[in-house]
mmCIF file of C-alpha atoms in Angstrom:
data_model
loop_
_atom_site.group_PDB
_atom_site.id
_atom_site.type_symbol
_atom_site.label_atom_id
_atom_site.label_comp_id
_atom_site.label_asym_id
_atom_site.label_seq_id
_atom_site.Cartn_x
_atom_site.Cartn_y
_atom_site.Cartn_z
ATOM 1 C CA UNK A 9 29.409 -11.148 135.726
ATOM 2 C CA UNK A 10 30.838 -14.323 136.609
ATOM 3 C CA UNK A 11 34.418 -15.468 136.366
ATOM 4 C CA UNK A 12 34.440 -17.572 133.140
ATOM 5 C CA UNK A 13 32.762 -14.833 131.119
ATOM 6 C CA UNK A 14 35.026 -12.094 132.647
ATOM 7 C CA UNK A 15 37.838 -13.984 131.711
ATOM 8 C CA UNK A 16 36.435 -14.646 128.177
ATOM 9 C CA UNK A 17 35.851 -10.923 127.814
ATOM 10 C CA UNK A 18 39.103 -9.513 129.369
ATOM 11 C CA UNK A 19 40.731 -12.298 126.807
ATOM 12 C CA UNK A 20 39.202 -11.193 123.990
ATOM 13 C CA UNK A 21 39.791 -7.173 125.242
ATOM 14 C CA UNK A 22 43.747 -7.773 125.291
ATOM 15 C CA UNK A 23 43.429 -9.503 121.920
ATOM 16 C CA UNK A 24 42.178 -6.771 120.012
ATOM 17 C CA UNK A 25 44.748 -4.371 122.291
ATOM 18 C CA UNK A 26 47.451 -6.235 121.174
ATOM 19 C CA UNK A 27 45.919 -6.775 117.095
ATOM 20 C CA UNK A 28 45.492 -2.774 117.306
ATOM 21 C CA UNK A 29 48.740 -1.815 118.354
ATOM 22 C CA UNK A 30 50.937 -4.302 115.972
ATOM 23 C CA UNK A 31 48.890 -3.069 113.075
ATOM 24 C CA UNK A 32 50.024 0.610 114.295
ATOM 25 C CA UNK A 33 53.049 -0.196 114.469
ATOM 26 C CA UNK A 34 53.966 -2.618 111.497
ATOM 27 C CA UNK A 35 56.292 -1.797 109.361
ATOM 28 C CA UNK A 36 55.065 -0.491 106.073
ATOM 29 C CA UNK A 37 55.134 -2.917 103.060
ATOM 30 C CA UNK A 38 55.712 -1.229 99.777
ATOM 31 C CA UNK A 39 53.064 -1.657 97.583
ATOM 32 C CA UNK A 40 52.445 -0.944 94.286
ATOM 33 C CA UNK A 41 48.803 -0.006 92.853
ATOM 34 C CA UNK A 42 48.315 -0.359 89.507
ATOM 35 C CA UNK A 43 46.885 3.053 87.720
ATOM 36 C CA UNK A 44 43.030 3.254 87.707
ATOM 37 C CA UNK A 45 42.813 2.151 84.344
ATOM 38 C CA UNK A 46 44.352 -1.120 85.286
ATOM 39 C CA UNK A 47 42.635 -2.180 88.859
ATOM 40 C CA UNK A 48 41.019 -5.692 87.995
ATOM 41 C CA UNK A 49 41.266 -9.448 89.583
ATOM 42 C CA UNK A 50 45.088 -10.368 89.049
ATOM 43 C CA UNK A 51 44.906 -14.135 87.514
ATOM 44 C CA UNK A 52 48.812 -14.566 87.847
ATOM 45 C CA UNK A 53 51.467 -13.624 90.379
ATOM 46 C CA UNK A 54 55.579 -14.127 90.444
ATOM 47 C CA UNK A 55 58.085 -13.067 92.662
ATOM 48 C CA UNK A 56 61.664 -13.394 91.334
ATOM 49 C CA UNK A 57 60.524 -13.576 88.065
ATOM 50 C CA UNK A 58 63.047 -14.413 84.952
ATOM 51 C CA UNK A 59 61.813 -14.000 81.321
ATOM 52 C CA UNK A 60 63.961 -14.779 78.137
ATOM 53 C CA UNK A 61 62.411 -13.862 74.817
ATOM 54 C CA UNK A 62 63.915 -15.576 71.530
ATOM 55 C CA UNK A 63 63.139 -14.752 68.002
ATOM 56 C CA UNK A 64 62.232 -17.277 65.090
ATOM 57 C CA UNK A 65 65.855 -18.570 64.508
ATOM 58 C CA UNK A 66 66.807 -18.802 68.696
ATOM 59 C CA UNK A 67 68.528 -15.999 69.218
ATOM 60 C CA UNK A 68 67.890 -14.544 72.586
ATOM 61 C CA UNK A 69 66.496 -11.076 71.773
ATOM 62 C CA UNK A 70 65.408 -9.706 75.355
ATOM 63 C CA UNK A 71 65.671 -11.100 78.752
ATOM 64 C CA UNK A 72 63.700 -9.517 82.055
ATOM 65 C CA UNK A 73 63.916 -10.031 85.724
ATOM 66 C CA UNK A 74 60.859 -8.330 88.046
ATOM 67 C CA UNK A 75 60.942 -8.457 91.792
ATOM 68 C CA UNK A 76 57.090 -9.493 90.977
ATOM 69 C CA UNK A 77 54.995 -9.580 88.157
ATOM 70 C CA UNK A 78 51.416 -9.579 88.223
ATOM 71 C CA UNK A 79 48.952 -10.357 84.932
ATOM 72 C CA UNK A 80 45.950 -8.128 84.840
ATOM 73 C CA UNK A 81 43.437 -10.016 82.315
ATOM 74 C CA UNK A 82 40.639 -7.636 82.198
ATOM 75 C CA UNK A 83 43.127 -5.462 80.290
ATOM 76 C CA UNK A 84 45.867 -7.771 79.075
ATOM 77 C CA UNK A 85 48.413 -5.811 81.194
ATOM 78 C CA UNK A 86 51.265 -7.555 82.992
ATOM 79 C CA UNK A 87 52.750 -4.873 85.930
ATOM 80 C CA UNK A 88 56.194 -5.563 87.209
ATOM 81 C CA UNK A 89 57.760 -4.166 90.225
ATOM 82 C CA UNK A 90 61.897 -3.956 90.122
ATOM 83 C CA UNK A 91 62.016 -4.476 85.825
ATOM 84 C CA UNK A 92 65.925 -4.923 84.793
ATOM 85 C CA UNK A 93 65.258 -5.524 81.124
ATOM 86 C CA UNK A 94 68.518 -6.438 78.688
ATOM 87 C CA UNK A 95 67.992 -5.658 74.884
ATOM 88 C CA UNK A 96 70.142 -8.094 73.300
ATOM 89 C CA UNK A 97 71.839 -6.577 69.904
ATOM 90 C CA UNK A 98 73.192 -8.382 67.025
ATOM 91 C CA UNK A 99 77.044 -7.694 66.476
ATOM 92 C CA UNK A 100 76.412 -4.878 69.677
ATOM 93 C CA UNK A 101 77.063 -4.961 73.287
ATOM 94 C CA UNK A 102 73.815 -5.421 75.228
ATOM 95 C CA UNK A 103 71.692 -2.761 76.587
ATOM 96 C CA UNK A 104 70.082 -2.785 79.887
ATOM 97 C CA UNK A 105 67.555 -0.730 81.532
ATOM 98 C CA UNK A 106 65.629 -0.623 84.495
ATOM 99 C CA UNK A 107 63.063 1.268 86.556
ATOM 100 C CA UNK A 108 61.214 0.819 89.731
ATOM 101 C CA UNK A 109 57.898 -0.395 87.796
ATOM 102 C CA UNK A 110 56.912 -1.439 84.817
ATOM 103 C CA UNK A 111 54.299 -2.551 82.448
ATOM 104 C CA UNK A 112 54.408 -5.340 79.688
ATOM 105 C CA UNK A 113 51.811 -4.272 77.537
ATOM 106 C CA UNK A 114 48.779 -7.023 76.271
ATOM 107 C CA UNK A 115 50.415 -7.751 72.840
ATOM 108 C CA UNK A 116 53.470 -8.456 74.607
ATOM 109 C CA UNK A 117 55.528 -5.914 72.117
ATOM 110 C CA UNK A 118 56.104 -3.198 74.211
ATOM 111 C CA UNK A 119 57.709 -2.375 77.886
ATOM 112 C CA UNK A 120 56.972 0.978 79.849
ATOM 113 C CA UNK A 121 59.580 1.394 82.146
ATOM 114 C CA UNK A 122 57.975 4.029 84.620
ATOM 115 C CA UNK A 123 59.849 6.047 88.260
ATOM 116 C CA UNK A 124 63.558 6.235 87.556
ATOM 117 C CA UNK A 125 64.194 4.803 84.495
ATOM 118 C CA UNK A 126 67.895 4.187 83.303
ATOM 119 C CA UNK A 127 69.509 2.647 80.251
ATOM 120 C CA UNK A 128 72.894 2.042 80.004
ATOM 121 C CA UNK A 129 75.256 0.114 78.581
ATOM 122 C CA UNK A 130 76.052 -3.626 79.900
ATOM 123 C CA UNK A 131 79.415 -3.657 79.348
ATOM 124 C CA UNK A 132 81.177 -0.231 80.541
ATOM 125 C CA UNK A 133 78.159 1.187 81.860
ATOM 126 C CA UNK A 134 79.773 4.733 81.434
ATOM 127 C CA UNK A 135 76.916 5.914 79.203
ATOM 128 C CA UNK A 136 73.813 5.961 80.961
ATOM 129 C CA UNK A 137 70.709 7.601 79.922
ATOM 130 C CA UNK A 138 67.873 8.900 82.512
ATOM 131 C CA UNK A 139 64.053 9.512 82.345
ATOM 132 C CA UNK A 140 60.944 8.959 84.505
ATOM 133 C CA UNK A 141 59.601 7.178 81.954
ATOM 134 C CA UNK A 142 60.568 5.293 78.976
ATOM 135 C CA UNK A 143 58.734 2.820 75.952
ATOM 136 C CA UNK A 144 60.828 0.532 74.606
ATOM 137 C CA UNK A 145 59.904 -1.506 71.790
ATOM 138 C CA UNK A 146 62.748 -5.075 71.780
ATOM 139 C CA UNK A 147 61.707 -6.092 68.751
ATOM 140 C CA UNK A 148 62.150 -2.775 66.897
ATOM 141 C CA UNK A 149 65.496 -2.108 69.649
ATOM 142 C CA UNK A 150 63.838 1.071 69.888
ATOM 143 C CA UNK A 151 63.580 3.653 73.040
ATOM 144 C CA UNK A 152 61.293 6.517 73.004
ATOM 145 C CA UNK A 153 59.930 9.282 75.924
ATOM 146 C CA UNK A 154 58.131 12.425 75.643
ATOM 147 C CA UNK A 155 60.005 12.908 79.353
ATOM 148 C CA UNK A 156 62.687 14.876 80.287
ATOM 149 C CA UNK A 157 65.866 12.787 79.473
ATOM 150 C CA UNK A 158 69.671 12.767 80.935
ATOM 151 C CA UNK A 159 72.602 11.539 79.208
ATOM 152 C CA UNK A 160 75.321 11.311 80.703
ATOM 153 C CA UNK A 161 78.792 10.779 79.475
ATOM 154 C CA UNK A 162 82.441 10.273 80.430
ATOM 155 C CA UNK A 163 83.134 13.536 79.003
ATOM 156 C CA UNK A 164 79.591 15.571 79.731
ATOM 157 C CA UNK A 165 76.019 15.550 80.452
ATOM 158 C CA UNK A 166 73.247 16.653 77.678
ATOM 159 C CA UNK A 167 69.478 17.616 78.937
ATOM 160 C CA UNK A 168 66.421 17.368 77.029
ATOM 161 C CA UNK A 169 62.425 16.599 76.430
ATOM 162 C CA UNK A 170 61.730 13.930 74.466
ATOM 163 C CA UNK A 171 63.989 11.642 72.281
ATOM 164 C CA UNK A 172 64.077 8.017 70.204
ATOM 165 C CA UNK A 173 67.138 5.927 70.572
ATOM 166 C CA UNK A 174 67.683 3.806 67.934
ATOM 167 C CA UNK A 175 69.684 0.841 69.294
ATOM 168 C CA UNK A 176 69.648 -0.695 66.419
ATOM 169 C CA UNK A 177 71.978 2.089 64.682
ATOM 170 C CA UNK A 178 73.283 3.479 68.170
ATOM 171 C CA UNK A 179 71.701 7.136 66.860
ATOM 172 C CA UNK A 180 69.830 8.640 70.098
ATOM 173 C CA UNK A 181 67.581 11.712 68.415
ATOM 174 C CA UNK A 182 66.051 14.701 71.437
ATOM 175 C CA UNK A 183 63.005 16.094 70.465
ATOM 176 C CA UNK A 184 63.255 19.597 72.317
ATOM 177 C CA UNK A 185 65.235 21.779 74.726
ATOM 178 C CA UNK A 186 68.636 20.366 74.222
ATOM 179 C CA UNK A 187 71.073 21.802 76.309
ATOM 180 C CA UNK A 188 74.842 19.948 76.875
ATOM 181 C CA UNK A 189 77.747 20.607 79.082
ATOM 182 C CA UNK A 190 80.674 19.109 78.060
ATOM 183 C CA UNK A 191 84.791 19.000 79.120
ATOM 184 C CA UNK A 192 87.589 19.793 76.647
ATOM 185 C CA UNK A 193 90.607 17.217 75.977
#
């Protein structure tokens, strides 16, 4: 073998030694892949993304901020990653919740907050309610789960599966298996 070719192929050996071992040991990136139902061509993709929803007569109803947000348009289906989500309420402090994904579904009506989701609210943030998975419906300020649900309180923590929170009327209603712990004044 002469020299230029040795040198072309002990180049090209180190290259691939060195590709090989930085793919070994690079650090891993999260990622987030979207349920079966939902793998498709992404058309759209937004990092720091800020949405504000009004209704007919301007007022801001909802606003949501998503580490990224990508738009699935085989299915309609817009996945976020990070969702904070604020619920704004007429004559009501705000409510916020957020999760580490979530799903804007293709009429654009409904969020699924989904790993970790919490609602509490914006002002005092002393209430704060927990479940791995929540739907919440802005227009209808409506919260639902068929999940196991936390609420926790200043003055005690209640357990159960399943509930509807009605932001609208702050009335929070658990399907099943309530169980409460509370402390005495």
């Amino acid at each position: 073998m002469n020299r230029r070719k040795l040198k072309l192929f002990l180049s090209l050996s180190v290259s691939v030694l060195v590709l090989g071992i930085w793919g070994f040991l690079e650090p891993e990136r999260s990622r987030v892949e979207p349920r079966p139902d939902y793998i498709g061509q992404v058309d759209a993709y937004v990092t720091n993304a800020r949405v504000k929803q009004f209704d007919q007569s301007g007022r801001l109803t909802h606003r949501v901020n998503a580490e990224r947000l990508r738009h699935l348009p085989d299915t309609g289906v817009t996945l976020l990653d990070q969702p904070l989500m604020t619920v704004y309420r007429q004559n009501r402090d705000p409510i916020t919740a957020k999760a580490r994904f979530g799903e804007l579904e293709a009429d654009h009506d409904v969020f699924w907050l989904r790993e970790d989701a919490l609602v509490f609210n914006m002002i005092d943030r002393r209430y704060r309610l927990e479940a791995p998975e929540l739907k919440i419906t802005p227009d209808k300020e409506l919260v639902e789960t068929d999940s196991p649900v936390i609420i926790r309180q200043p003055t005690g923590v209640t357990h159960g599966v399943g509930m509807t929170a009605d932001l609208a009327n702050d009335k929070i209603t658990l399907h099943s298996t309530v169980r409460g712990t509370y402390e005495t004044n």
